[in-house]
Short mmCIF file of C-alpha atoms and ligand atoms in Angstrom, two decimals:
data_model
loop_
_atom_site.label_atom_id
_atom_site.label_comp_id
_atom_site.label_asym_id
_atom_site.label_seq_id
_atom_site.Cartn_x
_atom_site.Cartn_y
_atom_site.Cartn_z
CA MET A 194 -116.52 163.56 -93.82
CA PRO A 195 -112.99 162.31 -94.80
CA LEU A 196 -110.69 163.29 -97.50
CA LEU A 197 -108.97 160.56 -99.38
CA LEU A 198 -105.62 161.44 -101.09
CA LEU A 199 -105.85 159.61 -104.36
CA GLY A 200 -102.60 160.94 -105.77
CA THR A 201 -99.78 163.21 -104.65
CA ALA A 202 -97.43 163.48 -107.62
CA GLN A 203 -96.87 166.18 -110.18
CA ASP A 204 -98.66 165.63 -113.50
CA GLY A 205 -96.27 163.10 -114.92
CA GLY A 206 -96.64 160.86 -111.96
CA VAL A 207 -93.91 158.64 -110.33
CA PRO A 208 -92.41 156.84 -112.18
CA GLN A 209 -92.42 159.37 -115.00
CA ALA A 210 -92.32 158.13 -118.54
CA GLY A 211 -89.02 158.18 -120.13
CA CYS A 212 -87.10 158.51 -116.78
CA GLY A 213 -84.64 156.19 -115.35
CA CYS A 214 -83.83 158.12 -112.21
CA ILE A 215 -83.39 156.48 -108.81
CA ASN A 216 -86.72 157.78 -107.63
CA CYS A 217 -88.56 156.48 -110.64
CA PHE A 218 -87.26 152.99 -109.69
CA ARG A 219 -87.92 153.18 -106.00
CA PHE A 220 -91.28 154.97 -105.75
CA LYS A 221 -94.83 155.03 -107.08
CA ARG A 222 -97.31 157.84 -106.78
CA SER A 223 -100.40 158.77 -108.92
CA ALA A 224 -100.97 162.35 -110.27
CA ALA A 225 -102.43 164.77 -107.74
CA SER A 226 -106.17 164.23 -106.94
CA VAL A 227 -108.31 164.14 -103.71
CA ALA A 228 -111.86 162.72 -103.01
CA LEU A 229 -114.17 164.31 -100.51
CA VAL A 230 -116.21 161.44 -99.12
CA ASP A 231 -119.59 162.18 -97.59
CA GLY A 232 -121.19 158.75 -97.36
CA LYS A 233 -122.25 157.86 -101.01
CA ASN A 234 -121.74 161.25 -102.03
CA VAL A 235 -118.16 161.55 -103.41
CA VAL A 236 -116.70 164.70 -104.92
CA LEU A 237 -113.43 164.26 -106.87
CA ILE A 238 -111.03 167.18 -107.35
CA ASP A 239 -109.18 166.70 -110.54
CA ILE A 240 -109.44 163.63 -112.65
CA THR A 241 -105.93 162.35 -113.70
CA PRO A 242 -104.62 160.01 -116.16
CA ASP A 243 -104.27 157.53 -113.20
CA PHE A 244 -107.98 157.67 -112.49
CA ARG A 245 -108.74 153.95 -113.22
CA PHE A 246 -106.48 152.96 -110.32
CA GLN A 247 -107.55 155.87 -108.15
CA TYR A 248 -111.15 154.87 -108.54
CA ARG A 249 -110.37 151.34 -107.45
CA MET A 250 -108.71 152.80 -104.34
CA LEU A 251 -111.97 154.78 -103.71
CA ILE A 252 -113.95 151.55 -103.93
CA GLU A 253 -111.65 149.56 -101.80
CA ARG A 254 -111.60 152.33 -99.12
CA PHE A 255 -115.04 153.78 -99.16
CA GLY A 256 -117.23 151.70 -101.56
CA GLY A 257 -116.86 153.98 -104.65
CA GLY A 258 -119.57 156.27 -106.09
CA LEU A 259 -118.92 159.60 -107.59
CA SER A 260 -121.26 162.58 -107.56
CA ALA A 261 -119.34 165.29 -109.10
CA ILE A 262 -115.87 166.40 -110.30
CA TYR A 263 -114.07 169.71 -109.77
CA LEU A 264 -111.19 170.71 -111.98
CA THR A 265 -108.49 173.15 -110.76
CA HIS A 266 -107.00 173.88 -114.18
CA ALA A 267 -106.14 172.89 -117.75
CA HIS A 268 -102.82 171.17 -117.31
CA TRP A 269 -103.37 167.60 -118.50
CA GLY A 270 -102.33 165.77 -115.29
CA HIS A 271 -105.39 167.50 -113.68
CA TYR A 272 -108.04 166.54 -116.26
CA GLY A 273 -106.41 163.93 -118.46
CA GLY A 274 -108.67 161.21 -116.99
CA LEU A 275 -111.82 162.75 -118.35
CA PRO A 276 -111.89 160.49 -121.44
CA LEU A 277 -112.15 157.46 -119.12
CA LEU A 278 -115.78 158.67 -118.51
CA GLY A 279 -116.64 158.36 -122.13
CA ARG A 280 -118.08 155.63 -124.49
CA GLU A 281 -114.80 153.66 -124.71
CA SER A 282 -114.83 153.18 -120.93
CA TRP A 283 -117.28 154.04 -118.20
CA ASN A 284 -119.83 155.73 -120.38
CA VAL A 285 -121.12 157.56 -117.38
CA ARG A 286 -124.33 159.69 -117.67
CA ASN A 287 -124.42 163.43 -116.97
CA MET A 288 -121.59 163.58 -114.42
CA PRO A 289 -121.41 167.21 -113.21
CA VAL A 290 -118.03 168.62 -113.91
CA PHE A 291 -117.32 171.98 -112.11
CA LEU A 292 -114.79 174.13 -113.97
CA SER A 293 -114.28 177.71 -115.05
CA GLN A 294 -115.63 179.31 -118.15
CA PRO A 295 -112.29 179.54 -119.95
CA PHE A 296 -111.57 175.90 -119.11
CA HIS A 297 -115.04 174.99 -120.36
CA ASP A 298 -114.48 176.80 -123.64
CA LEU A 299 -111.31 174.90 -124.13
CA LEU A 300 -112.94 171.49 -123.53
CA SER A 301 -115.95 172.09 -125.61
CA SER A 302 -113.87 173.13 -128.53
CA ASN A 303 -111.48 170.20 -128.47
CA GLU A 304 -111.76 166.46 -128.95
CA PRO A 305 -111.85 164.02 -127.21
CA PHE A 306 -113.52 166.39 -124.62
CA SER A 307 -116.23 168.02 -126.57
CA SER A 308 -117.73 164.58 -127.49
CA LEU A 309 -118.03 163.81 -123.66
CA ILE A 310 -120.28 166.96 -123.44
CA ARG A 311 -122.13 166.14 -126.70
CA ASN A 312 -122.73 162.50 -125.50
CA SER A 313 -123.92 163.73 -122.09
CA ASN A 314 -121.25 161.82 -120.32
CA ILE A 315 -120.45 165.05 -118.47
CA THR A 316 -122.48 168.13 -117.71
CA PRO A 317 -120.24 171.13 -117.36
CA GLN A 318 -121.03 173.46 -114.24
CA ILE A 319 -119.34 176.84 -114.29
CA ILE A 320 -117.62 177.97 -111.23
CA GLU A 321 -117.15 181.56 -110.10
CA GLU A 322 -114.44 183.01 -107.86
CA ASN A 323 -115.51 183.07 -104.17
CA VAL A 324 -119.00 181.69 -104.97
CA ILE A 325 -119.72 178.67 -102.84
CA THR A 326 -121.15 175.68 -104.62
CA GLN A 327 -123.91 173.15 -103.75
CA HIS A 328 -121.19 170.94 -102.31
CA GLY A 329 -119.85 173.56 -99.91
CA ILE A 330 -116.82 174.20 -102.06
CA THR A 331 -115.54 177.68 -102.70
CA PRO A 332 -113.21 178.30 -105.75
CA VAL A 333 -110.33 180.71 -105.18
CA HIS A 334 -108.29 182.03 -108.04
CA VAL A 335 -104.45 181.16 -107.93
CA SER A 336 -101.79 182.52 -110.27
CA HIS A 337 -100.30 179.70 -112.28
CA ARG A 338 -99.09 179.42 -115.81
CA ASP A 339 -102.41 180.16 -117.39
CA GLU A 340 -101.76 179.44 -121.03
CA PHE A 341 -104.90 177.30 -121.50
CA SER A 342 -107.22 178.44 -118.70
CA ASP A 343 -107.18 180.18 -115.45
CA THR A 344 -106.37 178.18 -112.26
CA PHE A 345 -108.43 177.65 -109.07
CA ALA A 346 -107.71 176.30 -105.55
CA PHE A 347 -110.62 174.90 -103.64
CA LEU A 348 -111.75 175.74 -100.12
CA PHE A 349 -113.97 173.38 -98.09
CA LYS A 350 -114.73 172.14 -94.69
CA LEU A 351 -113.86 168.71 -93.29
CA ASN A 352 -116.09 168.46 -90.22
CA ASP A 353 -115.35 171.90 -88.58
CA ARG A 354 -111.97 172.43 -90.12
CA LYS A 355 -111.32 174.62 -93.07
CA VAL A 356 -109.17 172.98 -95.70
CA LEU A 357 -107.51 174.56 -98.71
CA TYR A 358 -106.41 172.32 -101.61
CA MET A 359 -103.91 174.14 -103.98
CA PRO A 360 -101.78 171.62 -105.85
CA ASP A 361 -100.30 174.03 -108.35
CA ALA A 362 -99.27 177.52 -107.82
CA ASP A 363 -96.68 179.95 -109.25
CA ASN A 364 -95.91 181.27 -105.73
CA PHE A 365 -97.51 181.94 -102.39
CA GLU A 366 -97.34 185.75 -102.41
CA GLY A 367 -100.22 188.02 -101.74
CA GLU A 368 -103.80 186.43 -101.75
CA PRO A 369 -102.77 182.74 -101.64
CA ASP A 370 -100.54 183.56 -98.41
CA SER A 371 -103.47 184.99 -96.58
CA LEU A 372 -105.68 182.14 -97.67
CA ILE A 373 -103.13 179.48 -96.52
CA ARG A 374 -102.86 181.35 -93.23
CA SER A 375 -106.54 181.45 -92.83
CA VAL A 376 -107.28 177.78 -92.76
CA ASP A 377 -106.74 174.83 -90.44
CA LEU A 378 -105.14 172.58 -93.10
CA ALA A 379 -103.48 173.78 -96.43
CA ILE A 380 -102.59 170.99 -98.89
CA ILE A 381 -100.18 172.93 -101.20
CA ASP A 382 -97.76 172.81 -104.07
CA GLY A 383 -94.63 170.86 -103.07
CA THR A 384 -93.47 170.08 -106.74
CA PHE A 385 -89.80 170.88 -106.30
CA TYR A 386 -87.87 170.74 -102.99
CA SER A 387 -85.13 173.04 -104.41
CA ALA A 388 -83.42 174.42 -107.45
CA ASP A 389 -80.88 171.57 -107.08
CA GLU A 390 -83.32 169.26 -108.83
CA LEU A 391 -83.19 171.20 -111.99
CA PRO A 392 -79.46 171.87 -112.67
CA ARG A 393 -80.00 172.71 -116.39
CA ARG A 394 -83.07 174.95 -116.03
CA ASP A 395 -83.11 178.70 -115.39
CA ILE A 396 -84.91 178.79 -112.05
CA THR A 397 -86.49 182.12 -112.69
CA ARG A 398 -88.62 180.12 -115.25
CA ILE A 399 -89.81 177.46 -112.95
CA PRO A 400 -93.23 178.49 -111.95
CA HIS A 401 -93.43 176.74 -108.66
CA PRO A 402 -92.40 177.89 -105.11
CA PHE A 403 -89.59 175.65 -103.75
CA VAL A 404 -90.32 173.81 -100.62
CA VAL A 405 -87.01 175.02 -99.06
CA ASP A 406 -88.57 178.62 -99.31
CA THR A 407 -92.07 177.57 -98.27
CA ILE A 408 -90.89 175.97 -95.06
CA LYS A 409 -89.14 179.18 -94.09
CA ARG A 410 -92.26 181.21 -94.96
CA TYR A 411 -94.61 178.93 -92.88
CA SER A 412 -92.42 177.77 -89.91
CA ASP A 413 -94.86 179.47 -87.56
CA ILE A 414 -97.76 177.33 -88.87
CA ALA A 415 -95.87 174.09 -90.01
CA ASP A 416 -98.51 171.78 -88.40
CA ARG A 417 -101.14 173.26 -90.73
CA ILE A 418 -99.20 172.56 -94.00
CA MET A 419 -99.08 169.42 -96.17
CA PHE A 420 -97.07 169.21 -99.43
CA THR A 421 -98.46 167.51 -102.50
CA HIS A 422 -97.90 167.45 -106.19
CA LEU A 423 -94.34 166.01 -105.89
CA ASN A 424 -92.11 165.89 -108.94
CA HIS A 425 -90.19 162.72 -109.72
CA THR A 426 -87.01 164.40 -108.77
CA ASN A 427 -88.20 165.54 -105.31
CA PRO A 428 -86.06 164.20 -102.37
CA LEU A 429 -89.30 164.27 -100.15
CA LEU A 430 -90.44 161.15 -102.09
CA ASP A 431 -88.12 159.19 -99.83
CA SER A 432 -89.31 159.15 -96.28
CA ASP A 433 -85.73 158.44 -94.96
CA SER A 434 -84.20 161.44 -96.76
CA PRO A 435 -82.47 164.01 -94.72
CA GLU A 436 -84.76 166.79 -96.37
CA ARG A 437 -87.86 164.90 -95.39
CA THR A 438 -86.65 164.20 -91.88
CA GLU A 439 -85.81 167.81 -91.36
CA LEU A 440 -89.12 168.98 -92.75
CA GLU A 441 -91.11 166.54 -90.55
CA ALA A 442 -89.03 167.48 -87.42
CA MET A 443 -90.29 171.13 -88.12
CA GLY A 444 -93.90 169.89 -88.04
CA PHE A 445 -94.71 169.93 -91.75
CA ARG A 446 -96.25 166.90 -93.44
CA VAL A 447 -95.88 165.38 -96.90
CA ALA A 448 -99.00 163.86 -98.45
CA ASN A 449 -98.95 160.19 -99.45
CA ASP A 450 -101.35 158.32 -101.79
CA GLY A 451 -103.87 156.63 -99.78
CA ASP A 452 -103.73 158.99 -96.78
CA VAL A 453 -107.17 159.80 -95.21
CA ILE A 454 -107.76 163.10 -93.43
CA GLU A 455 -110.61 163.02 -91.15
ZN1 ZN B 201 -99.93 170.02 -112.06
ZN1 ZN B 202 -87.42 160.09 -112.53
ZN1 ZN B 203 -100.39 173.14 -113.61
#
């Protein structure tokens, strides 16, 4: 059962609207999303504003099909593709969408999402922490800016390997740390490489772990870590950058759109 990486950028994608930086001219990545492909049974984790193109990639690589969608949290890059399932577009019937109760409450009380539920385009299914679903996926709570909903990472098996998908997290302290150490592959938040990318921002207010710190923390398990959710400012976008060369020499990997993990 392969995992297809449909997108590996932070919510705003690369290029990012309104930006003329060098990375935004050189590179192209969709917002973070993955598809677990089990024959015709495809489970999507997060449905991004880039979903039209990501679905085409899914067809080209694995013939398409979509059985269910899981949502990590209520930041728009992770669920902004939901309206593409509605009447103006796909008009899909009863697509199961797995999400937390607070996230469900947010969707069901706001347009254009509430009409997706009313029109039976999507059928919400409430996830619970540590309760394994029918797709063999275990939701685990993650601390992240929770102004609209709580945030989950997902644990699942690829063949016999345990995989953790945690695209957004405030930090890797405590429980996330033990989770990351417990799996065979952890695809985790690599939004910012270092504070140098954000010269005008107070770094204590940036709710993401910096990759420079993460690679120190996990140098002993480097070959089990893959970074995703890259911001347009991140030097890891450039496969020839000294930062990326150093990180890969340590054994870490950077996720790329279109990568398939068997
Ligand atoms: Zn995000
Ligand atoms: Zn940019
Ligand atoms: Zn987020």
